[in-house]
Short mmCIF file of C-alpha atoms and ligand atoms in Angstrom, two decimals:
data_model
loop_
_atom_site.label_atom_id
_atom_site.label_comp_id
_atom_site.label_asym_id
_atom_site.label_seq_id
_atom_site.Cartn_x
_atom_site.Cartn_y
_atom_site.Cartn_z
CA MET Z 1 1.63 -13.33 -10.04
CA ASN Z 2 -0.88 -14.55 -7.43
CA SER Z 3 -4.04 -16.39 -8.44
CA GLU Z 4 -6.27 -13.51 -7.38
CA SER Z 5 -4.47 -11.08 -9.72
CA ILE Z 6 -4.47 -13.65 -12.51
CA SER Z 7 -8.23 -14.10 -12.38
CA ALA Z 8 -8.76 -10.33 -12.06
CA VAL Z 9 -6.64 -9.76 -15.19
CA LYS Z 10 -8.38 -12.58 -17.07
CA ASN Z 11 -11.70 -11.02 -16.16
CA LEU Z 12 -10.56 -7.59 -17.29
CA LEU Z 13 -9.35 -8.93 -20.63
CA ASN Z 14 -12.28 -11.23 -21.43
CA SER Z 15 -13.74 -8.79 -23.97
CA PRO Z 16 -11.94 -6.49 -26.46
CA LYS Z 17 -10.62 -3.37 -24.74
CA ASN Z 18 -8.92 -0.08 -25.54
CA ILE Z 19 -5.53 -0.46 -23.90
CA VAL Z 20 -2.57 1.86 -23.41
CA VAL Z 21 0.78 0.50 -22.25
CA VAL Z 22 2.96 3.17 -20.62
CA GLY Z 23 6.68 3.16 -19.77
CA HIS Z 24 8.76 5.58 -17.69
CA LYS Z 25 10.50 8.83 -18.61
CA ASN Z 26 13.85 8.37 -20.37
CA PRO Z 27 12.81 4.86 -21.39
CA ASP Z 28 15.54 2.22 -21.27
CA GLY Z 29 15.75 -1.18 -22.95
CA ASP Z 30 13.53 -2.82 -20.34
CA ALA Z 31 10.82 -0.15 -20.55
CA ILE Z 32 10.72 -0.29 -24.36
CA GLY Z 33 11.07 -4.09 -24.57
CA SER Z 34 8.48 -4.95 -21.91
CA CYS Z 35 5.89 -2.45 -23.20
CA LEU Z 36 6.24 -3.56 -26.83
CA GLY Z 37 6.18 -7.25 -25.89
CA LEU Z 38 3.05 -6.89 -23.76
CA ALA Z 39 1.35 -4.77 -26.45
CA ASN Z 40 2.05 -7.36 -29.16
CA PHE Z 41 0.61 -10.11 -26.93
CA LEU Z 42 -2.53 -8.15 -26.03
CA ARG Z 43 -3.09 -7.19 -29.69
CA GLN Z 44 -3.00 -10.85 -30.68
CA LYS Z 45 -5.64 -11.47 -28.03
CA GLY Z 46 -7.95 -9.04 -29.85
CA HIS Z 47 -7.46 -5.76 -28.01
CA LEU Z 48 -6.76 -2.32 -29.45
CA VAL Z 49 -3.37 -1.46 -27.97
CA SER Z 50 -1.05 1.58 -28.08
CA VAL Z 51 2.35 2.02 -26.49
CA LEU Z 52 3.01 5.44 -24.96
CA MET Z 53 6.28 6.87 -23.60
CA PRO Z 54 6.75 10.24 -21.85
CA ASN Z 55 9.74 11.20 -24.01
CA ASP Z 56 12.01 9.89 -26.73
CA PHE Z 57 14.41 6.96 -26.41
CA PRO Z 58 17.98 6.34 -27.63
CA THR Z 59 18.92 5.35 -31.20
CA PHE Z 60 20.33 2.02 -30.01
CA LEU Z 61 16.76 0.95 -29.20
CA LYS Z 62 15.07 2.26 -32.36
CA TRP Z 63 15.66 -0.92 -34.38
CA ILE Z 64 13.50 -3.05 -32.04
CA PRO Z 65 10.45 -4.52 -33.83
CA GLU Z 66 7.43 -2.18 -33.58
CA ALA Z 67 9.44 0.58 -31.83
CA ALA Z 68 8.51 2.96 -34.65
CA ASN Z 69 4.82 2.73 -33.63
CA ILE Z 70 5.41 4.10 -30.11
CA THR Z 71 3.64 7.38 -29.35
CA ILE Z 72 5.95 9.86 -27.64
CA TYR Z 73 4.06 12.28 -25.38
CA GLU Z 74 6.56 15.12 -25.82
CA LYS Z 75 6.27 14.87 -29.61
CA ASP Z 76 2.52 14.30 -29.84
CA VAL Z 77 0.64 15.70 -26.84
CA LYS Z 78 -2.75 15.70 -28.59
CA LYS Z 79 -2.63 12.04 -29.59
CA SER Z 80 -1.29 11.04 -26.16
CA LYS Z 81 -4.20 12.81 -24.44
CA GLU Z 82 -6.66 11.09 -26.72
CA LEU Z 83 -5.15 7.66 -26.05
CA VAL Z 84 -5.18 8.09 -22.27
CA THR Z 85 -8.69 9.55 -22.20
CA LYS Z 86 -10.16 6.75 -24.33
CA ALA Z 87 -8.37 3.91 -22.56
CA ASP Z 88 -10.35 1.26 -20.67
CA ILE Z 89 -7.15 -0.21 -19.24
CA ILE Z 90 -3.74 1.38 -18.69
CA PHE Z 91 -0.81 -0.95 -18.07
CA THR Z 92 2.13 0.83 -16.43
CA LEU Z 93 5.40 -1.05 -16.89
CA ASP Z 94 8.89 -0.80 -15.42
CA PHE Z 95 8.11 1.95 -12.90
CA ASN Z 96 6.24 2.15 -9.62
CA ALA Z 97 5.21 5.78 -9.11
CA LEU Z 98 3.33 8.06 -11.50
CA ASN Z 99 5.90 10.83 -10.90
CA ARG Z 100 8.25 8.73 -13.07
CA THR Z 101 6.19 9.62 -16.16
CA GLY Z 102 7.24 13.27 -16.62
CA GLY Z 103 4.64 15.30 -18.52
CA LEU Z 104 2.23 12.33 -18.56
CA GLN Z 105 1.78 12.37 -14.79
CA ASP Z 106 -1.23 14.74 -14.72
CA LEU Z 107 -2.96 12.93 -17.56
CA LEU Z 108 -2.50 9.55 -15.91
CA GLU Z 109 -3.61 10.79 -12.48
CA ASN Z 110 -6.88 11.96 -14.03
CA ALA Z 111 -7.47 8.93 -16.26
CA LYS Z 112 -10.66 6.91 -15.75
CA ALA Z 113 -9.09 3.64 -16.91
CA THR Z 114 -8.35 0.64 -14.72
CA PHE Z 115 -4.63 0.56 -13.94
CA VAL Z 116 -2.51 -2.59 -14.01
CA LEU Z 117 1.08 -2.30 -12.72
CA ILE Z 118 3.81 -4.71 -13.80
CA ASP Z 119 7.16 -3.80 -12.28
CA HIS Z 120 10.26 -4.95 -10.39
CA HIS Z 121 11.26 -1.76 -8.51
CA GLN Z 122 11.11 -1.52 -4.73
CA GLN Z 123 8.25 0.07 -2.77
CA PRO Z 124 5.52 0.51 -5.40
CA ASP Z 125 2.97 3.31 -4.95
CA ASP Z 126 -0.68 2.41 -4.61
CA TYR Z 127 -2.27 3.75 -7.81
CA ALA Z 128 -3.11 0.50 -9.61
CA THR Z 129 -6.12 -1.82 -9.20
CA ILE Z 130 -4.09 -4.87 -10.17
CA ILE Z 131 -0.47 -5.02 -9.01
CA TYR Z 132 2.09 -7.52 -10.27
CA SER Z 133 5.18 -6.38 -8.40
CA ASP Z 134 8.19 -8.63 -7.85
CA VAL Z 135 11.45 -7.04 -6.72
CA THR Z 136 13.35 -10.29 -7.17
CA MET Z 137 12.85 -10.15 -10.95
CA CYS Z 138 15.80 -9.07 -13.07
CA SER Z 139 13.57 -7.09 -15.42
CA THR Z 140 10.00 -6.16 -16.21
CA SER Z 141 10.50 -7.93 -19.55
CA GLN Z 142 10.93 -11.25 -17.74
CA MET Z 143 7.73 -10.46 -15.82
CA VAL Z 144 5.87 -9.97 -19.13
CA PHE Z 145 6.95 -13.49 -20.10
CA HIS Z 146 5.57 -14.81 -16.77
CA PHE Z 147 2.44 -12.73 -17.28
CA MET Z 148 1.85 -14.42 -20.65
CA GLU Z 149 2.55 -17.78 -19.02
CA ALA Z 150 0.01 -17.06 -16.25
CA LEU Z 151 -2.64 -16.24 -18.88
CA ASP Z 152 -1.85 -19.50 -20.73
CA GLY Z 153 -0.61 -17.29 -23.56
CA LEU Z 154 2.81 -18.70 -24.48
CA ASP Z 155 1.36 -19.85 -27.83
CA PHE Z 156 1.34 -16.15 -28.72
CA LEU Z 157 5.11 -15.85 -28.20
CA ASN Z 158 6.44 -14.86 -31.64
CA ALA Z 159 9.83 -13.62 -32.90
CA ALA Z 160 8.90 -9.97 -32.33
CA ILE Z 161 7.90 -10.50 -28.69
CA ALA Z 162 10.93 -12.74 -28.15
CA THR Z 163 13.23 -10.00 -29.48
CA GLN Z 164 11.52 -7.25 -27.48
CA LEU Z 165 11.69 -9.17 -24.19
CA TYR Z 166 15.26 -10.31 -24.87
CA VAL Z 167 16.39 -6.68 -25.18
CA GLY Z 168 14.78 -5.78 -21.85
CA MET Z 169 16.24 -8.75 -20.02
CA MET Z 170 19.68 -8.30 -21.54
CA THR Z 171 19.96 -4.57 -20.80
CA ASP Z 172 18.57 -4.70 -17.24
CA THR Z 173 20.90 -7.55 -16.25
CA GLY Z 174 24.03 -5.96 -17.79
CA SER Z 175 24.05 -8.90 -20.23
CA PHE Z 176 23.08 -11.49 -17.61
CA ARG Z 177 25.72 -10.64 -14.99
CA PHE Z 178 23.88 -8.66 -12.28
CA PRO Z 179 22.79 -10.59 -9.16
CA ALA Z 180 19.07 -10.71 -10.10
CA THR Z 181 19.99 -12.99 -13.02
CA THR Z 182 18.71 -16.45 -12.05
CA ALA Z 183 18.40 -19.91 -13.54
CA THR Z 184 14.80 -18.97 -14.41
CA THR Z 185 16.11 -15.90 -16.25
CA HIS Z 186 18.22 -18.20 -18.41
CA ARG Z 187 15.32 -20.63 -18.92
CA VAL Z 188 13.13 -17.75 -20.10
CA ILE Z 189 15.95 -16.59 -22.39
CA ALA Z 190 16.18 -20.11 -23.85
CA ASN Z 191 12.45 -19.93 -24.63
CA LEU Z 192 12.94 -16.53 -26.29
CA ILE Z 193 15.79 -17.84 -28.47
CA ASP Z 194 13.65 -20.84 -29.44
CA ALA Z 195 10.88 -18.42 -30.39
CA GLY Z 196 13.16 -16.47 -32.73
CA ALA Z 197 15.20 -13.96 -30.70
CA LYS Z 198 18.55 -13.68 -32.48
CA ASN Z 199 20.70 -13.24 -29.37
CA SER Z 200 24.03 -12.34 -30.94
CA GLU Z 201 22.47 -9.91 -33.41
CA ILE Z 202 20.49 -8.24 -30.60
CA HIS Z 203 23.66 -7.80 -28.57
CA GLN Z 204 25.41 -6.17 -31.53
CA ASN Z 205 22.45 -3.89 -32.31
CA VAL Z 206 22.40 -2.57 -28.75
CA TYR Z 207 26.07 -2.49 -27.74
CA ASP Z 208 28.16 -2.32 -30.90
CA THR Z 209 26.67 0.85 -32.35
CA ASN Z 210 28.88 3.38 -30.56
CA SER Z 211 29.43 6.76 -32.21
CA PRO Z 212 32.93 8.30 -32.04
CA ASP Z 213 31.31 11.16 -30.07
CA ARG Z 214 30.06 8.74 -27.41
CA LEU Z 215 33.49 7.21 -26.97
CA LYS Z 216 35.06 10.67 -26.64
CA LEU Z 217 32.44 11.54 -24.03
CA LEU Z 218 33.33 8.31 -22.20
CA GLY Z 219 36.96 9.48 -22.28
CA THR Z 220 35.94 12.75 -20.64
CA ALA Z 221 33.84 10.91 -18.05
CA LEU Z 222 36.70 8.56 -17.13
CA ASN Z 223 39.05 11.53 -16.90
CA ASN Z 224 36.66 13.12 -14.41
CA LEU Z 225 36.51 10.01 -12.23
CA VAL Z 226 37.12 10.74 -8.54
CA LEU Z 227 38.03 8.00 -6.07
CA ILE Z 228 37.20 8.27 -2.38
CA PRO Z 229 39.01 5.17 -1.04
CA GLU Z 230 38.01 5.90 2.56
CA TYR Z 231 34.40 5.08 1.63
CA ASN Z 232 35.07 2.59 -1.19
CA THR Z 233 33.27 5.08 -3.38
CA ALA Z 234 33.92 6.50 -6.85
CA PHE Z 235 32.05 9.21 -8.70
CA ILE Z 236 31.99 10.73 -12.17
CA THR Z 237 30.76 14.15 -13.25
CA LEU Z 238 29.75 15.45 -16.67
CA SER Z 239 28.95 19.14 -17.08
CA GLN Z 240 26.59 20.47 -19.72
CA GLU Z 241 29.59 22.05 -21.43
CA GLU Z 242 31.37 18.69 -21.63
CA LEU Z 243 28.21 17.08 -23.03
CA ASN Z 244 27.90 19.82 -25.65
CA THR Z 245 31.56 19.57 -26.70
CA ASN Z 246 31.01 15.88 -27.45
CA ASN Z 247 27.66 16.34 -29.27
CA PHE Z 248 25.76 14.48 -26.56
CA LYS Z 249 22.77 12.48 -27.74
CA LYS Z 250 20.16 10.71 -25.61
CA GLY Z 251 21.51 7.42 -24.30
CA ASP Z 252 25.19 8.32 -24.77
CA THR Z 253 25.94 8.17 -21.03
CA GLU Z 254 24.14 4.84 -20.51
CA GLY Z 255 26.43 2.46 -18.61
CA PHE Z 256 29.18 5.01 -17.84
CA VAL Z 257 28.61 4.64 -14.09
CA ASN Z 258 29.44 0.92 -14.35
CA TYR Z 259 33.08 1.78 -15.15
CA ALA Z 260 33.34 3.45 -11.75
CA LEU Z 261 31.76 0.42 -10.07
CA SER Z 262 34.13 -1.94 -11.89
CA ILE Z 263 37.13 -0.65 -9.94
CA GLU Z 264 38.48 -3.18 -7.47
CA GLY Z 265 37.28 -2.46 -3.94
CA ILE Z 266 34.63 0.07 -4.99
CA VAL Z 267 31.19 -0.71 -3.56
CA PHE Z 268 29.40 2.54 -4.38
CA ALA Z 269 29.56 4.36 -7.72
CA ILE Z 270 27.65 7.40 -8.81
CA ILE Z 271 27.51 9.67 -11.87
CA PHE Z 272 26.27 13.26 -11.84
CA ILE Z 273 25.15 14.60 -15.20
CA GLU Z 274 24.23 18.25 -15.60
CA ASN Z 275 21.04 18.99 -17.56
CA LYS Z 276 20.80 22.77 -17.99
CA LYS Z 277 17.54 22.57 -19.96
CA GLU Z 278 15.71 20.78 -17.14
CA GLY Z 279 17.65 22.67 -14.45
CA ILE Z 280 18.66 19.44 -12.72
CA ILE Z 281 21.60 17.18 -12.10
CA LYS Z 282 20.59 13.67 -13.24
CA ILE Z 283 22.09 11.05 -10.95
CA SER Z 284 22.70 7.34 -11.49
CA LEU Z 285 23.77 5.24 -8.52
CA ARG Z 286 25.14 1.70 -8.46
CA SER Z 287 26.44 -0.56 -5.68
CA LYS Z 288 27.84 -3.99 -4.95
CA GLY Z 289 26.61 -6.06 -2.01
CA ASP Z 290 24.15 -4.87 0.62
CA PHE Z 291 24.56 -1.10 0.34
CA SER Z 292 21.14 0.07 -0.86
CA VAL Z 293 21.33 2.86 -3.43
CA ASN Z 294 17.52 2.76 -3.50
CA GLU Z 295 17.45 3.93 0.12
CA PHE Z 296 20.31 6.39 -0.41
CA SER Z 297 18.61 8.01 -3.40
CA ARG Z 298 15.19 8.08 -1.73
CA SER Z 299 16.67 9.77 1.32
CA HIS Z 300 18.86 12.36 -0.41
CA PHE Z 301 18.23 12.66 -4.15
CA ASN Z 302 14.47 12.42 -4.86
CA GLY Z 303 14.79 9.05 -6.52
CA GLY Z 304 14.86 5.33 -5.98
CA GLY Z 305 15.08 2.05 -7.85
CA HIS Z 306 16.69 -1.19 -6.73
CA THR Z 307 19.21 -2.13 -4.02
CA ASN Z 308 22.13 -2.09 -6.48
CA ALA Z 309 20.87 0.34 -9.17
CA ALA Z 310 18.91 3.52 -8.69
CA GLY Z 311 18.38 6.95 -10.17
CA GLY Z 312 17.70 10.38 -8.75
CA ARG Z 313 18.07 14.11 -9.31
CA SER Z 314 19.35 17.23 -7.58
CA LEU Z 315 18.16 20.80 -8.04
CA LEU Z 316 21.46 22.25 -6.78
CA SER Z 317 24.35 23.20 -9.07
CA LEU Z 318 26.88 20.52 -10.02
CA PRO Z 319 29.55 21.67 -7.49
CA GLU Z 320 26.90 22.07 -4.77
CA THR Z 321 25.55 18.59 -5.49
CA ILE Z 322 29.02 17.08 -5.22
CA ALA Z 323 29.64 18.97 -1.97
CA GLU Z 324 26.36 17.67 -0.54
CA PHE Z 325 27.12 14.14 -1.68
CA SER Z 326 30.60 14.25 -0.12
CA SER Z 327 29.18 15.55 3.15
CA LEU Z 328 26.76 12.58 3.34
CA LEU Z 329 29.39 9.85 3.03
CA PRO Z 330 30.67 9.92 6.64
CA ASN Z 331 27.14 8.89 7.77
CA TYR Z 332 27.52 5.72 5.70
CA LYS Z 333 31.08 4.77 6.62
CA LYS Z 334 30.09 1.43 8.15
CA ALA Z 335 27.64 0.48 5.40
CA LEU Z 336 30.28 1.28 2.80
CA SER Z 337 33.03 -0.80 4.32
CA TYR Z 338 34.02 -3.51 1.88
CA GLY Z 339 32.09 -6.75 2.09
CA SER Z 340 29.62 -5.25 4.57
P1 5GP B 1 19.30 4.82 -14.13
O1 5GP B 1 20.44 5.15 -13.27
O2 5GP B 1 19.68 3.85 -15.21
O3 5GP B 1 18.54 6.02 -14.60
O4 5GP B 1 18.26 4.05 -13.20
C1 5GP B 1 18.62 2.90 -12.48
C2 5GP B 1 17.38 2.18 -12.01
O5 5GP B 1 16.65 3.01 -11.10
C3 5GP B 1 16.41 1.88 -13.15
O6 5GP B 1 15.79 0.65 -12.86
C4 5GP B 1 15.42 3.01 -13.09
O7 5GP B 1 14.18 2.64 -13.60
C5 5GP B 1 15.37 3.33 -11.60
N1 5GP B 1 15.16 4.77 -11.36
C6 5GP B 1 15.80 5.79 -11.94
N2 5GP B 1 15.36 6.98 -11.45
C7 5GP B 1 14.42 6.68 -10.53
C8 5GP B 1 13.59 7.48 -9.68
O8 5GP B 1 13.63 8.71 -9.67
N3 5GP B 1 12.73 6.80 -8.86
C9 5GP B 1 12.65 5.44 -8.84
N4 5GP B 1 11.77 4.87 -8.00
N5 5GP B 1 13.41 4.67 -9.63
C10 5GP B 1 14.30 5.27 -10.47
MN1 MN B 2 13.59 -2.48 -15.51
#
């Protein structure tokens, strides 16, 4: 965070404020962890703080301290409107464009509050007065730690914040193995463990709570895996019918795409998940090396994210989406050659 932003934030927070901390639609571990951690910190500093998410989040994140206090827009529209309307400051965390907030987008676009953005995704939009954007960071949760540090606030780091930020850093780094994991990441993690984050327990709470249904769905997904060796690419499809057969619950498909990327020689992996209710195909893209799935998704699938992890959507049917995807690959032959 640069010194100008630090003094602007200090200025903004020098008297008690009504604050709302907002995460993105389909919140993941980093969205939930970073928002809760920041909220706990700001509350200790004397502000009135609420955490607001566009829609619900998976069961494997519900155990996180203070997660039960999160307001979910889709479940409580009236309260959400009230919070946004009364806010002096709105922190938006772990996303960089208001169109990532689903039904909250309109409300946020019309809010009178001062916006502060904290995020690590590429190419942030220009809606916030104060922007703390750093695409080299492994997670927004790590940025919240640095934010506290910049405000001389590490004395406020308690076991709840440590746990919340640990979850975000762990999930966004694939348990500290993705390239954005740095020595600083591990130093921050050491601080979180010292402050009371129970690392092994957290790992179990998030990853070792599979339902039999989820594992069966994973079986279906792996069965549907298609390899395109010519482009070092692999993709997975899941139809709505397949999701229904396996009693799909929110979060069940989290991480499936990584199995496709784990295949030797594969540099580009993608999963297409049909969502009949929303009339879209939800897409998750992952890559190894320099091939930018952020650019690919921005160009073809209304999405974005990071170089090696991005999301997107298609309004075509599942077979049409696959056909379109397959027709795009020849344009990327060189970029997809191994080790490029
Ligand atoms: P996932 O595949 O897990 O949904 O998303 C992968 C990464 O890309 C996450 O960091 C997520 O926040 C980001 N992402 C997902 N969808 C979008 C999108 O539509 N636009 C942008 N800018 N980022 C996205
Ligand atoms: Mn993140």
